Coordinates of C-alpha atoms and ligand atoms in Angstrom, one line a residue:
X1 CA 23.9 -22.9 -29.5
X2 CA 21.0 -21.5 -31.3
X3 CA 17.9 -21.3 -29.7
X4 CA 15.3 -23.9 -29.7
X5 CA 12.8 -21.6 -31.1
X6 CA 15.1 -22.4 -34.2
X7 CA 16.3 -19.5 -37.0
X8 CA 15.4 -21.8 -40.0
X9 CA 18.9 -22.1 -41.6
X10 CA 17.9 -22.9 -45.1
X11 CA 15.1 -20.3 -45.0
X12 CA 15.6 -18.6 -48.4
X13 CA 16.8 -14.9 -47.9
X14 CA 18.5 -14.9 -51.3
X15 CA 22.0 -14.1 -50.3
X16 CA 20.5 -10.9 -47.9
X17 CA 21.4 -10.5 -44.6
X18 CA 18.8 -9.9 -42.9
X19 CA 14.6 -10.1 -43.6
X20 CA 13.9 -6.9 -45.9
X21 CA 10.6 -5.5 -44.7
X22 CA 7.5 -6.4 -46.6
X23 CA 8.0 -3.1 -48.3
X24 CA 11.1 -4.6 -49.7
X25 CA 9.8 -6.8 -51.0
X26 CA 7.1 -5.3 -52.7
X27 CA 7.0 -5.2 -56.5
X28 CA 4.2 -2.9 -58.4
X29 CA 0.9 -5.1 -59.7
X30 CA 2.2 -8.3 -58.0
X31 CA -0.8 -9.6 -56.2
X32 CA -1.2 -12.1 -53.1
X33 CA -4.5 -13.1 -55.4
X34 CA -5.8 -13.8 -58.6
X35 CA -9.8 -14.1 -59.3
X36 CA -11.7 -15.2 -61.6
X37 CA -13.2 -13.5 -64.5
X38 CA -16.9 -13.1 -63.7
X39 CA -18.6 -10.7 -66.1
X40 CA -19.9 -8.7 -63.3
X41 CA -19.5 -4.5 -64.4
X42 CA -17.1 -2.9 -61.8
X43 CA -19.1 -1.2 -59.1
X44 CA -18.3 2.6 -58.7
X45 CA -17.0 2.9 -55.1
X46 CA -18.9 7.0 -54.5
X47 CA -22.2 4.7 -55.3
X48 CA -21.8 2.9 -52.0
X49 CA -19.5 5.5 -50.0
X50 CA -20.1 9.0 -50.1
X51 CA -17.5 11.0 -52.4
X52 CA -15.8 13.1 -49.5
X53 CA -14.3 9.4 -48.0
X54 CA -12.9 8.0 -51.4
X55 CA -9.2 8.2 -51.2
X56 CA -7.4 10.4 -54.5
X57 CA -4.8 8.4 -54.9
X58 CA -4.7 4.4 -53.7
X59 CA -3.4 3.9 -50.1
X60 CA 0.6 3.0 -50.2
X61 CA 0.3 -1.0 -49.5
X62 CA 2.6 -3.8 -50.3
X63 CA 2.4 -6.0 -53.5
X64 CA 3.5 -9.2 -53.1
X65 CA 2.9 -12.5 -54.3
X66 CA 1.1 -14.9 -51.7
X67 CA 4.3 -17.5 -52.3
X68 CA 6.5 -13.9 -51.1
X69 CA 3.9 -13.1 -48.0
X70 CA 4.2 -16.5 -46.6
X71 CA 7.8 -16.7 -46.5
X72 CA 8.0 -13.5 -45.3
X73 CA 6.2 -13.8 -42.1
X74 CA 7.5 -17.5 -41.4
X75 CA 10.9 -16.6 -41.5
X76 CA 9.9 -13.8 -39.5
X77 CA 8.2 -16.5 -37.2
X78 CA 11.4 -18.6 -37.1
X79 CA 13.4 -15.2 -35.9
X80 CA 11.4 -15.4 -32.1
X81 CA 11.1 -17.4 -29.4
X82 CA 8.8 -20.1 -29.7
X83 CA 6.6 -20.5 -26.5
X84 CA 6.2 -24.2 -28.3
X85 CA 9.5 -25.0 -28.0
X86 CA 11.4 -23.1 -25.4
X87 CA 11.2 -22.5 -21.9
X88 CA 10.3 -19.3 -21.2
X89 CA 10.5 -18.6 -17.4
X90 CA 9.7 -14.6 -17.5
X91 CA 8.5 -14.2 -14.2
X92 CA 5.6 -12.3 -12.8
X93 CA 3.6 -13.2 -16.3
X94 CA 3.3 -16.7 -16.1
X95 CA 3.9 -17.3 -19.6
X96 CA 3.4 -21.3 -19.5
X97 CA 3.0 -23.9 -22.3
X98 CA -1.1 -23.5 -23.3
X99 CA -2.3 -26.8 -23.7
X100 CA -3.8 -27.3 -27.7
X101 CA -7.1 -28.3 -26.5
X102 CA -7.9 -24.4 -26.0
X103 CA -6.7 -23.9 -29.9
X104 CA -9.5 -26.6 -30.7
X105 CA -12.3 -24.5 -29.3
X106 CA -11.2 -21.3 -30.5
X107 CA -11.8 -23.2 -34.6
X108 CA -15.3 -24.2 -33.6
X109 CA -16.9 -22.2 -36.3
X110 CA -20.3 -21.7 -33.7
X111 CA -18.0 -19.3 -31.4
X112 CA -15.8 -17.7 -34.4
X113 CA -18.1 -16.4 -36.9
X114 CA -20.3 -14.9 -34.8
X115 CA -20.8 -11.0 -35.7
X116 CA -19.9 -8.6 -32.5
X117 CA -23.4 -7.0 -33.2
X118 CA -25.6 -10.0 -33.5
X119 CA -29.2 -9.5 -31.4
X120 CA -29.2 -11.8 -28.0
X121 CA -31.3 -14.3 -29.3
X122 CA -28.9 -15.4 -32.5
X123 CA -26.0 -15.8 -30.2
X124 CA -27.6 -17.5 -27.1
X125 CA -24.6 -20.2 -26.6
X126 CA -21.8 -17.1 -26.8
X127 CA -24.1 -15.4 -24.0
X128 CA -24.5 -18.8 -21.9
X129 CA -20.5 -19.5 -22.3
X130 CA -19.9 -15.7 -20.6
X131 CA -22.5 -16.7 -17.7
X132 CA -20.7 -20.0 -17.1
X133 CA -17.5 -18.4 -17.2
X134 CA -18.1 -15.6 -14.7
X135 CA -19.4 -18.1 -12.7
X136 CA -16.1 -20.5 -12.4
X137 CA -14.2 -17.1 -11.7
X138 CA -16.2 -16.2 -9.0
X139 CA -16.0 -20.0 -7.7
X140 CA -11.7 -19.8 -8.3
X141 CA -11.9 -16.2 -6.3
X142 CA -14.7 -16.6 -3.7
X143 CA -16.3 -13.9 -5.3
X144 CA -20.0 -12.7 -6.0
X145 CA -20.2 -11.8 -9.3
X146 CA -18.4 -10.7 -12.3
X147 CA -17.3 -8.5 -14.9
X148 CA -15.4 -10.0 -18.8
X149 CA -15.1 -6.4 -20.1
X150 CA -12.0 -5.5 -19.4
X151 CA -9.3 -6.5 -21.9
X152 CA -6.2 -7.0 -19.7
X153 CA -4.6 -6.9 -16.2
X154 CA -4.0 -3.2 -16.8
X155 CA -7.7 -2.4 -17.9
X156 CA -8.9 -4.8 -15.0
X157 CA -6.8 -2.3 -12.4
X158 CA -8.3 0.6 -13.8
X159 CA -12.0 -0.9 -14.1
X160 CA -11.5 -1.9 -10.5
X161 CA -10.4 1.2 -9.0
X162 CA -13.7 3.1 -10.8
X163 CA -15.7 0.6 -8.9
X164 CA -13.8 1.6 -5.9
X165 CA -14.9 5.0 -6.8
X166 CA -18.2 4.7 -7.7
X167 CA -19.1 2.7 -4.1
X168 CA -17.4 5.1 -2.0
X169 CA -19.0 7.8 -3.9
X170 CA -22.6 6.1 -3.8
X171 CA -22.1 6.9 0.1
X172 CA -20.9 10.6 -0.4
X173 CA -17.6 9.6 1.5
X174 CA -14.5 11.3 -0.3
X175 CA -11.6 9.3 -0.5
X176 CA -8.3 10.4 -1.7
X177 CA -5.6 7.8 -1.5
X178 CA -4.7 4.4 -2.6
X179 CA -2.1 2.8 -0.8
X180 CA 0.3 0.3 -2.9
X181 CA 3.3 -1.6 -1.4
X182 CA 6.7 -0.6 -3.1
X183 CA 7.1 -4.0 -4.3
X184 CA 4.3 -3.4 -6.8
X185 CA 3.9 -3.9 -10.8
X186 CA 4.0 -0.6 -12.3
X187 CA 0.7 -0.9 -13.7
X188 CA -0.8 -0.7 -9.8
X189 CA 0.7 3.2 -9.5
X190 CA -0.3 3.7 -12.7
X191 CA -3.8 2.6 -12.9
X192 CA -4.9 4.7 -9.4
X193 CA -3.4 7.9 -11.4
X194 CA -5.6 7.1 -13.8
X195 CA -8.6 6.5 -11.9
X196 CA -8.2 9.8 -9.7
X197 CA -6.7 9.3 -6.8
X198 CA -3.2 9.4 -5.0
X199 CA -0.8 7.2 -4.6
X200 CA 1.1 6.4 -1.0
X201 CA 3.8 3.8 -1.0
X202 CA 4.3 0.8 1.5
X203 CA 7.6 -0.3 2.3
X204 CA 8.0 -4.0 2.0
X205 CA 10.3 -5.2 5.5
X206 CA 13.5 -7.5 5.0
X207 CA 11.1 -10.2 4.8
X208 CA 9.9 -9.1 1.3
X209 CA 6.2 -9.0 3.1
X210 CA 4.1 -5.6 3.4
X211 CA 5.6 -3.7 6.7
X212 CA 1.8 -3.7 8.9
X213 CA 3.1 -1.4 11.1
X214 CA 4.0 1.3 8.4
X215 CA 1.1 0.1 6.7
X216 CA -1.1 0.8 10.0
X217 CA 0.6 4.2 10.0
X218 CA -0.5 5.3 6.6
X219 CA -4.4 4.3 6.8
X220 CA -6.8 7.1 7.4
X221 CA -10.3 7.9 6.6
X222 CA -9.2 9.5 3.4
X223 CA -8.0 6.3 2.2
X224 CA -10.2 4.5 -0.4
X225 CA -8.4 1.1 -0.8
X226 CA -5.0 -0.9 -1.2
X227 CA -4.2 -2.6 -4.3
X228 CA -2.1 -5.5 -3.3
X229 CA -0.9 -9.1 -5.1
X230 CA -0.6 -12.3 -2.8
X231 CA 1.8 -13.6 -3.3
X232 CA 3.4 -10.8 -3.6
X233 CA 5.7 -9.5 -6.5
X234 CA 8.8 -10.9 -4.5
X235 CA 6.8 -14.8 -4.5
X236 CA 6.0 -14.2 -1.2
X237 CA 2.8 -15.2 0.5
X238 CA 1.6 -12.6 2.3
X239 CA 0.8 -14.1 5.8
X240 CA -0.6 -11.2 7.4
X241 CA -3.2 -10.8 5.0
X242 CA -5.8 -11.2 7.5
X243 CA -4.8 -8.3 9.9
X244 CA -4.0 -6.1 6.7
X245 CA -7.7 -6.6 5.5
X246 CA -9.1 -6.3 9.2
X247 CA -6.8 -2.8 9.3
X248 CA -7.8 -1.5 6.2
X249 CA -11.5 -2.2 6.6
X250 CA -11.4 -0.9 9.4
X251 CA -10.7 2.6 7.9
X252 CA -13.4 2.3 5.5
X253 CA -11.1 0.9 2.7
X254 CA -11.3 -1.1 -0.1
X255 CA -9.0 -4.4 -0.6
X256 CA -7.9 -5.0 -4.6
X257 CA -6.4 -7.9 -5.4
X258 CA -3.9 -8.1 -8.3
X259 CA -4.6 -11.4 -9.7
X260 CA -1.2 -11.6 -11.9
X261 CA -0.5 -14.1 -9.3
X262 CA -3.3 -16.4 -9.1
X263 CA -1.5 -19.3 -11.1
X264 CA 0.0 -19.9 -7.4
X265 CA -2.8 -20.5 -5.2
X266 CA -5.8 -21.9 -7.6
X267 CA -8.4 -24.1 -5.1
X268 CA -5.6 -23.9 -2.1
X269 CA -7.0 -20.6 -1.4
X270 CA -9.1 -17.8 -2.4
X271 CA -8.9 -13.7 -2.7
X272 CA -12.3 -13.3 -1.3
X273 CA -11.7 -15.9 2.0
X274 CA -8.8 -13.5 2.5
X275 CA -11.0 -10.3 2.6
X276 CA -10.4 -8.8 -0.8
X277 CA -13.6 -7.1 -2.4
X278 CA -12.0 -6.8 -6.1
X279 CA -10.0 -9.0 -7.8
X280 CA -8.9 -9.3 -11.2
X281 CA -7.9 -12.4 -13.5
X282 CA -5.1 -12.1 -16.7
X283 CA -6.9 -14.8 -18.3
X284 CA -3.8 -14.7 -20.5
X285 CA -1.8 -15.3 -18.0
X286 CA -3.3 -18.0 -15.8
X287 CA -6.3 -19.9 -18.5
X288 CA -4.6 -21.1 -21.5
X289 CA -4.1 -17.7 -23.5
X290 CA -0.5 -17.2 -24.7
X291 CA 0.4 -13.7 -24.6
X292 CA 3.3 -11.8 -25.0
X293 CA 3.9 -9.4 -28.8
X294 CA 0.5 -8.2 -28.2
X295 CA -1.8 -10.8 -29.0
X296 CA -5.4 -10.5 -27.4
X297 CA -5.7 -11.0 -23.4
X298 CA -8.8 -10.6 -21.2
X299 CA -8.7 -9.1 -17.5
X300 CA -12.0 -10.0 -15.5
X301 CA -12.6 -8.1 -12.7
X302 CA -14.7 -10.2 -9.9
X303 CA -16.4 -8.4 -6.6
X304 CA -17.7 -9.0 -3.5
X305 CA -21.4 -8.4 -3.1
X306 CA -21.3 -4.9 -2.0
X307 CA -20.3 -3.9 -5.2
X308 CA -21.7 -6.1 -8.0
X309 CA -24.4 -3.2 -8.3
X310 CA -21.9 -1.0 -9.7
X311 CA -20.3 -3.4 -12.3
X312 CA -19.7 -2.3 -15.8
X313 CA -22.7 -3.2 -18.2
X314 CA -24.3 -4.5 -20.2
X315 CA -23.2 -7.6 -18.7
X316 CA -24.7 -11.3 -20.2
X317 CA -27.2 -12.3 -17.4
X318 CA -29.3 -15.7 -17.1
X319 CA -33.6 -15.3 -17.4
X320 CA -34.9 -18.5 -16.9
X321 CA -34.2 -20.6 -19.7
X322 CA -32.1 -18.0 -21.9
X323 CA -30.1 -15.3 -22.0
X324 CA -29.9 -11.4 -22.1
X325 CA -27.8 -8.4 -21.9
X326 CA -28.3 -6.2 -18.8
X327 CA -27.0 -3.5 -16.9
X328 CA -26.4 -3.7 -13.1
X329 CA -28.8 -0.9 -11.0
X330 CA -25.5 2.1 -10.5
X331 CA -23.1 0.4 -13.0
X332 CA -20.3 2.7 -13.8
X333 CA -21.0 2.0 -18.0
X334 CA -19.2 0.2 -20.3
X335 CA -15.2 -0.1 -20.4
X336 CA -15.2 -2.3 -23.5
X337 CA -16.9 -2.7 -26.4
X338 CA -17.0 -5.3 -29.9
X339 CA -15.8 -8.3 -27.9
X340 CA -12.9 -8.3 -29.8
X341 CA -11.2 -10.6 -27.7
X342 CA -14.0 -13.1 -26.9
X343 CA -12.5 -16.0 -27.7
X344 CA -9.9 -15.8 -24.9
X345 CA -13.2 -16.0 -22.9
X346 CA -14.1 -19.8 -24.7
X347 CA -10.1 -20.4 -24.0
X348 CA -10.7 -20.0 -20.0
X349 CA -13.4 -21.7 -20.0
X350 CA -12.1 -24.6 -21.8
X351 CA -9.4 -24.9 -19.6
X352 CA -11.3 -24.6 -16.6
X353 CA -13.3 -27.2 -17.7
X354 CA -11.2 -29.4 -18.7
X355 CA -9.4 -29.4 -15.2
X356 CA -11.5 -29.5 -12.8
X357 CA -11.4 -27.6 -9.2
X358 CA -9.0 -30.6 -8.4
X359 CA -6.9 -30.3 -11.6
X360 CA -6.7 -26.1 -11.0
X361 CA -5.5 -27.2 -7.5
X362 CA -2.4 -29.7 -8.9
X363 CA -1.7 -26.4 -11.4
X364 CA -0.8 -24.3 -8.6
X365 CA 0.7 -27.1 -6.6
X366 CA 3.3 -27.9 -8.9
X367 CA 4.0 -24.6 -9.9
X368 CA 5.0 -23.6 -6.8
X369 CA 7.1 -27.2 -6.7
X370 CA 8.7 -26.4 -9.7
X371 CA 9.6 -22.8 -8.4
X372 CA 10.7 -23.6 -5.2
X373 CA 13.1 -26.7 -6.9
X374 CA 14.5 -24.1 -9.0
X375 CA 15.6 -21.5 -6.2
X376 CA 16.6 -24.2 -4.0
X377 CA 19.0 -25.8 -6.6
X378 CA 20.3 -22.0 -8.0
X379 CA 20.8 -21.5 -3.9
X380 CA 24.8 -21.4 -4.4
X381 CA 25.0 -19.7 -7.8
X382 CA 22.3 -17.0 -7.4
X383 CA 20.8 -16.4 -4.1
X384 CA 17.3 -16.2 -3.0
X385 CA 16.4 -12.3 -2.4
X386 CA 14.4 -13.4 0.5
X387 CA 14.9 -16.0 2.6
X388 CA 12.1 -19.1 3.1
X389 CA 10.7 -21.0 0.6
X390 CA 8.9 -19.1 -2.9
X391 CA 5.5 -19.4 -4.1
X392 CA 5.0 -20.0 -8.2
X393 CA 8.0 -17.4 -9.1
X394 CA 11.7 -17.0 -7.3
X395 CA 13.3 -13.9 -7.2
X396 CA 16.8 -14.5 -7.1
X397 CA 19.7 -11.7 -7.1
X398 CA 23.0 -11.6 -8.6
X399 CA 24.6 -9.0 -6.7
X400 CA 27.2 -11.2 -5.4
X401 CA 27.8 -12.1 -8.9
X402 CA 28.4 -8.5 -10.3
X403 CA 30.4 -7.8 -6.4
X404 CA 32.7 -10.6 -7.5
X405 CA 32.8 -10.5 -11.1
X406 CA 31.5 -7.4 -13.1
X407 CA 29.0 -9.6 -14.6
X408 CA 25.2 -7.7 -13.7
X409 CA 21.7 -9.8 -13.7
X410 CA 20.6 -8.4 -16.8
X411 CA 24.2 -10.0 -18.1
X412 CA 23.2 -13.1 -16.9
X413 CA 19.9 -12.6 -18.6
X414 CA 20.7 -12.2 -22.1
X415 CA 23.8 -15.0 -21.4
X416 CA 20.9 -17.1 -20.9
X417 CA 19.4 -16.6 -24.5
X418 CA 22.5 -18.3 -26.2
X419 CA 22.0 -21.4 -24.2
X420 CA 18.0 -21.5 -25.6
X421 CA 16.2 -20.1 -22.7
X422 CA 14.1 -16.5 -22.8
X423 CA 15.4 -14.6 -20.3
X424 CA 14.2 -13.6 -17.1
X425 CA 12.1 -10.9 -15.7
X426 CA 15.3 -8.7 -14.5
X427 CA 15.3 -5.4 -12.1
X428 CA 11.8 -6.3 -10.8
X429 CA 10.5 -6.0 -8.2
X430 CA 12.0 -2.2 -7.9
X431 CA 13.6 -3.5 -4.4
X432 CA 15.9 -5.9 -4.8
X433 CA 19.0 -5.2 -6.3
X434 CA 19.9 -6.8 -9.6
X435 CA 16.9 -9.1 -9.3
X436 CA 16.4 -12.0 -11.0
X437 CA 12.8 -13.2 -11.5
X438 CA 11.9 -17.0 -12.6
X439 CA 8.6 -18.3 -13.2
X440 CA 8.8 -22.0 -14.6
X441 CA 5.2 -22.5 -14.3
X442 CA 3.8 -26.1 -13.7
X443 CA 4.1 -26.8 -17.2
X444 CA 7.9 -27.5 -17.5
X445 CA 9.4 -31.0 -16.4
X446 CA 12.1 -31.6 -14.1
X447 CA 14.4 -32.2 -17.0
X448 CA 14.4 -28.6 -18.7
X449 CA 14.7 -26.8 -15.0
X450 CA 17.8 -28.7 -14.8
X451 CA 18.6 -27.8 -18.2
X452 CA 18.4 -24.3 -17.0
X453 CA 20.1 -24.8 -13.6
X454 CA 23.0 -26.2 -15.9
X455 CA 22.8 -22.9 -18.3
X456 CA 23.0 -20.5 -15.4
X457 CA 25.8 -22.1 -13.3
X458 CA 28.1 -22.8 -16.5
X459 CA 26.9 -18.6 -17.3
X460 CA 28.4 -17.9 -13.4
X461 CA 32.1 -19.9 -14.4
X462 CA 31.9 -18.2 -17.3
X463 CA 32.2 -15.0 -15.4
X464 CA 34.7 -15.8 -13.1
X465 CA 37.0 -16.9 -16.2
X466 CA 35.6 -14.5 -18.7
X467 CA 33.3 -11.8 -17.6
X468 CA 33.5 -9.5 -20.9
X469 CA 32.6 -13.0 -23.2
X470 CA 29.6 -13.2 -21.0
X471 CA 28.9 -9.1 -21.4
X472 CA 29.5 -9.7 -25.0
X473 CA 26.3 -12.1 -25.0
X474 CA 23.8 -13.0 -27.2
X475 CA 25.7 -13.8 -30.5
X476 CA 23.4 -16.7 -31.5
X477 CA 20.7 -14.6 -31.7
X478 CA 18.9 -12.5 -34.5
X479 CA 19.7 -9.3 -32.9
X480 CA 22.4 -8.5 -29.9
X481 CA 21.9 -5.8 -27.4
X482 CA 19.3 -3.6 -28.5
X483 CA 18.7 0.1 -27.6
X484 CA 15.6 -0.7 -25.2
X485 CA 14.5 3.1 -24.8
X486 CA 14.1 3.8 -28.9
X487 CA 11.1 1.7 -29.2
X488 CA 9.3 3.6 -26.8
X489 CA 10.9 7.4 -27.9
X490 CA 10.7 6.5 -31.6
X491 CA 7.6 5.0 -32.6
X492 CA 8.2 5.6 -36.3
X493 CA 9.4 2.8 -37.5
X494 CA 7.5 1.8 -40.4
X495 CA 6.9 5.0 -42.1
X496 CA 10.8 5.2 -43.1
X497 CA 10.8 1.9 -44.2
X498 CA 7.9 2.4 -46.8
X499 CA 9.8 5.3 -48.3
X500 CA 13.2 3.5 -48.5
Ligands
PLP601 C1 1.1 -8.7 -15.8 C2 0.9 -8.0 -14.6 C3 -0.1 -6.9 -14.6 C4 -0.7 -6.3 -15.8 O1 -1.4 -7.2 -16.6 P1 -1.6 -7.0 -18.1 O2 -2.6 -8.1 -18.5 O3 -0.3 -7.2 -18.7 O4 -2.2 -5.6 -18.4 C5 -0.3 -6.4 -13.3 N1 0.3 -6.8 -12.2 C6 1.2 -7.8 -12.2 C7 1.8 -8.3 -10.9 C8 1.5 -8.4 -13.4 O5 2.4 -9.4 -13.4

């Protein structure tokens, strides 16, 4: 079966193979254009740019026809998955069905055509949208105020842990560490390198929950914080969170909150009632941005009161009846710039909005429903890692699967693909062997979980009967098995391809 994204059979690749690249297809003096004859004399470009920055010889671009560029990139469209159409249970990024409402806002020509450097007072709605915005995060997080700089999750972590920084700093208290639990996304690890300090790991206990003893053990006065998701990585709801804050507070520390989670727990329950003092949002993940190939995401960071003073800036603020740009008193400086990705702001909003505090609460309601269905019914073909009920995401394991058959998760994973699902996250979290990660989100129906449920029990007789067919998987798809280290060693792609 091919999947429901749908390789467009009849699409038009004149007896090739495969899509050439658009260098291919390019053909000297064709043009995607044609204009008018107008009279007007040429301009001569070193009038308007200064000679040094004129190019000798025109830069090496495609020429194709416009008819050639649009059936270039929709058949390359109809080669992925479409989040329209499939299921795509990745879990850990919530990547759920967007509702079309947040498309509509991003066309309204008032929020789209406004220039990046307009003055304050030409763009007073934008500035009014931010304001509103930070203040429904704060509301969602039981936070004080808030940052919309940062441009993802990753950029969130890393704004967060320079306000960490800059606080502990402002009391001339040195702080070295940064304790993360070993169930962590690699970005946590990551982004306290980045913002300069050390990393000490956590062990998780049987229970997939943070060990508080070792946990206790680690803290110290040279510890500045702990970065922590809840639920955690492994869909567990941490239920000690309130004697972990109390601990770590108690040192001095910090509490982050990772809030690639917070599709679970919307108006049940609230980072800052928990004790965190940072938290930040993947609007992409959670308010109606899809994501995923690289599109634009946003990753607010909201604080507790003690350190709105050091939030980046200039941040939009409301002056009576209007609006202004302003900096908070010790802000740490800007970590973004150009807006580039505003309109994922108007998309939040939107979808906040449209919602309600009461509508954000059925979200995470029946995506931890949907979640827990899905591990209970998968209980005899891929066990729970942990036992108890899941939040929004289950992390199943196939271990007894490969023991038995051969067949490994990530197997199972791309298996999955030529029955018209994406696969799962697989091997994450670090912990659990051949892990399994689901996520169906509160946007699928009961009908396509059992859809799935079907796929991955008739992928586990399959293994039993005829474990290399299942290795040999995906056929269906536009590519098999790829090399999934060259991308990442090799980024020269393109540049052989435009000299072919
Ligand atoms: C996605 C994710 C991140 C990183 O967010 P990006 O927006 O991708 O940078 C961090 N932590 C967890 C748990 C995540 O799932």
């Amino acid at each position: 079966m091919s999947q429901p994204g749908g390789r467009a059979a009849s699409a038009p690749l004149m007896g090739r193979e495969i899509e050439p690249t658009i260098f291919e297809l390019s053909s000297p003096g064709r043009s995607a254009y044609q204009l008018r004859t107008t009279g007007v004399e040429a301009l001569d470009l070193t009038s308007v740019v200064p000679g040094e920055y004129v190019r000798e010889e025109p830069v090496r671009l495609p020429e194709v026809s416009e008819r050639d560029l649009v059936g270039h990139v929709t058949r390359l469209s109809h080669r992925q998955f479409s989040v329209d159409l499939g299921f795509y249970p990745l879990g850990s990024c919530t990547m759920k069905y967007n509702p079309k409402i947040a498309d509509w806002v991003t066309g309204l020509e008032g929020l789209n055509s406004v220039h990046p450097g307009v003055p304050s007072e030409l763009c007073q709605g934008w500035l009014e949208l931010m304001v509103d915005l930070e203040e429904r995060l704060c509301a969602v997080t039981g936070m004080a105020a808030a940052t919309l700089q940062p441009a993802a999750g990753a950029a969130g972590e890393l704004t967060g842990l320079l306000l960490m920084r800059a606080y502990h700093e402002s009391r001339h208290d040195q702080r070295r560490r940064v304790l993360i639990p070993d169930s962590a996304h690699g970005t946590n690890p990551a982004s306290v390198t980045l913002g300069g300090y050390e990393v000490t790991t956590i062990p998780s206990g049987p229970d997939g929950l943070v060990d508080v003893a070792a946990l206790k053990a680690a803290l110290g006065d040279d510890v500045a914080g702990i970065m922590l998701t809840n639920p955690n990585t492994a869909g567990l709801f941490e239920e000690n969170i309130v004697e972990i804050a109390e601990a770590v507070h108690g040192v001095g520390g910090l509490l982050y909150y990772d809030g690639a989670n917070l599709n679970a727990i919307l108006g049940v329950v609230r980072p800052g009632d928990m004790g965190f003092d940072i938290v930040h949002m993947n609007l992409h993940k959670t308010f109606a941005t899809p994501h995923g190939g690289g599109g634009p995401g946003a990753g607010p960071v909201a604080v507790a009161e003690h350190l709105a003073p050091f939030l980046p800036g200039p941040q939009p603020a409301r002056e009576g009846d209007h609006f202004v740009w302003r900096s908070p008193e010790h802000s740490i400086g800007r970590v973004h710039g150009w807006h580039g990705n505003a309109l994922v702001l108007a998309r939040a909003l939107a979808y906040i909005e449209v919602h309600g505090g009461d509508g954000l609460r059925r979200v995470a309601e029946r995506a931890v429903l949907n979640a827990r269905y899905l591990q209970a019914r998968l209980a005899d073909t891929l066990p729970a890692a942990y036992e108890g009920p899941c939040m929004h995401e289950c992390v199943l394991t196939a271990k007894g699967l490969k023991d038995e058959t051969g067949v490994r998760g990530l197997d199972v994973a791309k298996a999955l693909l030529e029955h018209g699902f994406h696969a799962p996250t697989v091997y994450f979290p670090l912990i659990v062997e051949e892990a399994l990660m689901f996520e169906p989100t509160e946007t699928e129906s009961r009908e396509t979980i059992d859809a799935l449920v079907d796929a991955l029990r008739s992928i586990a007789e399959q293994s039993v009967r005829d474990p290399d067919g299942v290795r040999a998987a995906p056929r269906s798809t536009p590519v098999r098995r790829l090399d999934e280290a060259r991308a990442a060693r090799q980024l020269v792609a393109t540049e052989d391809a435009a000299h072919r």
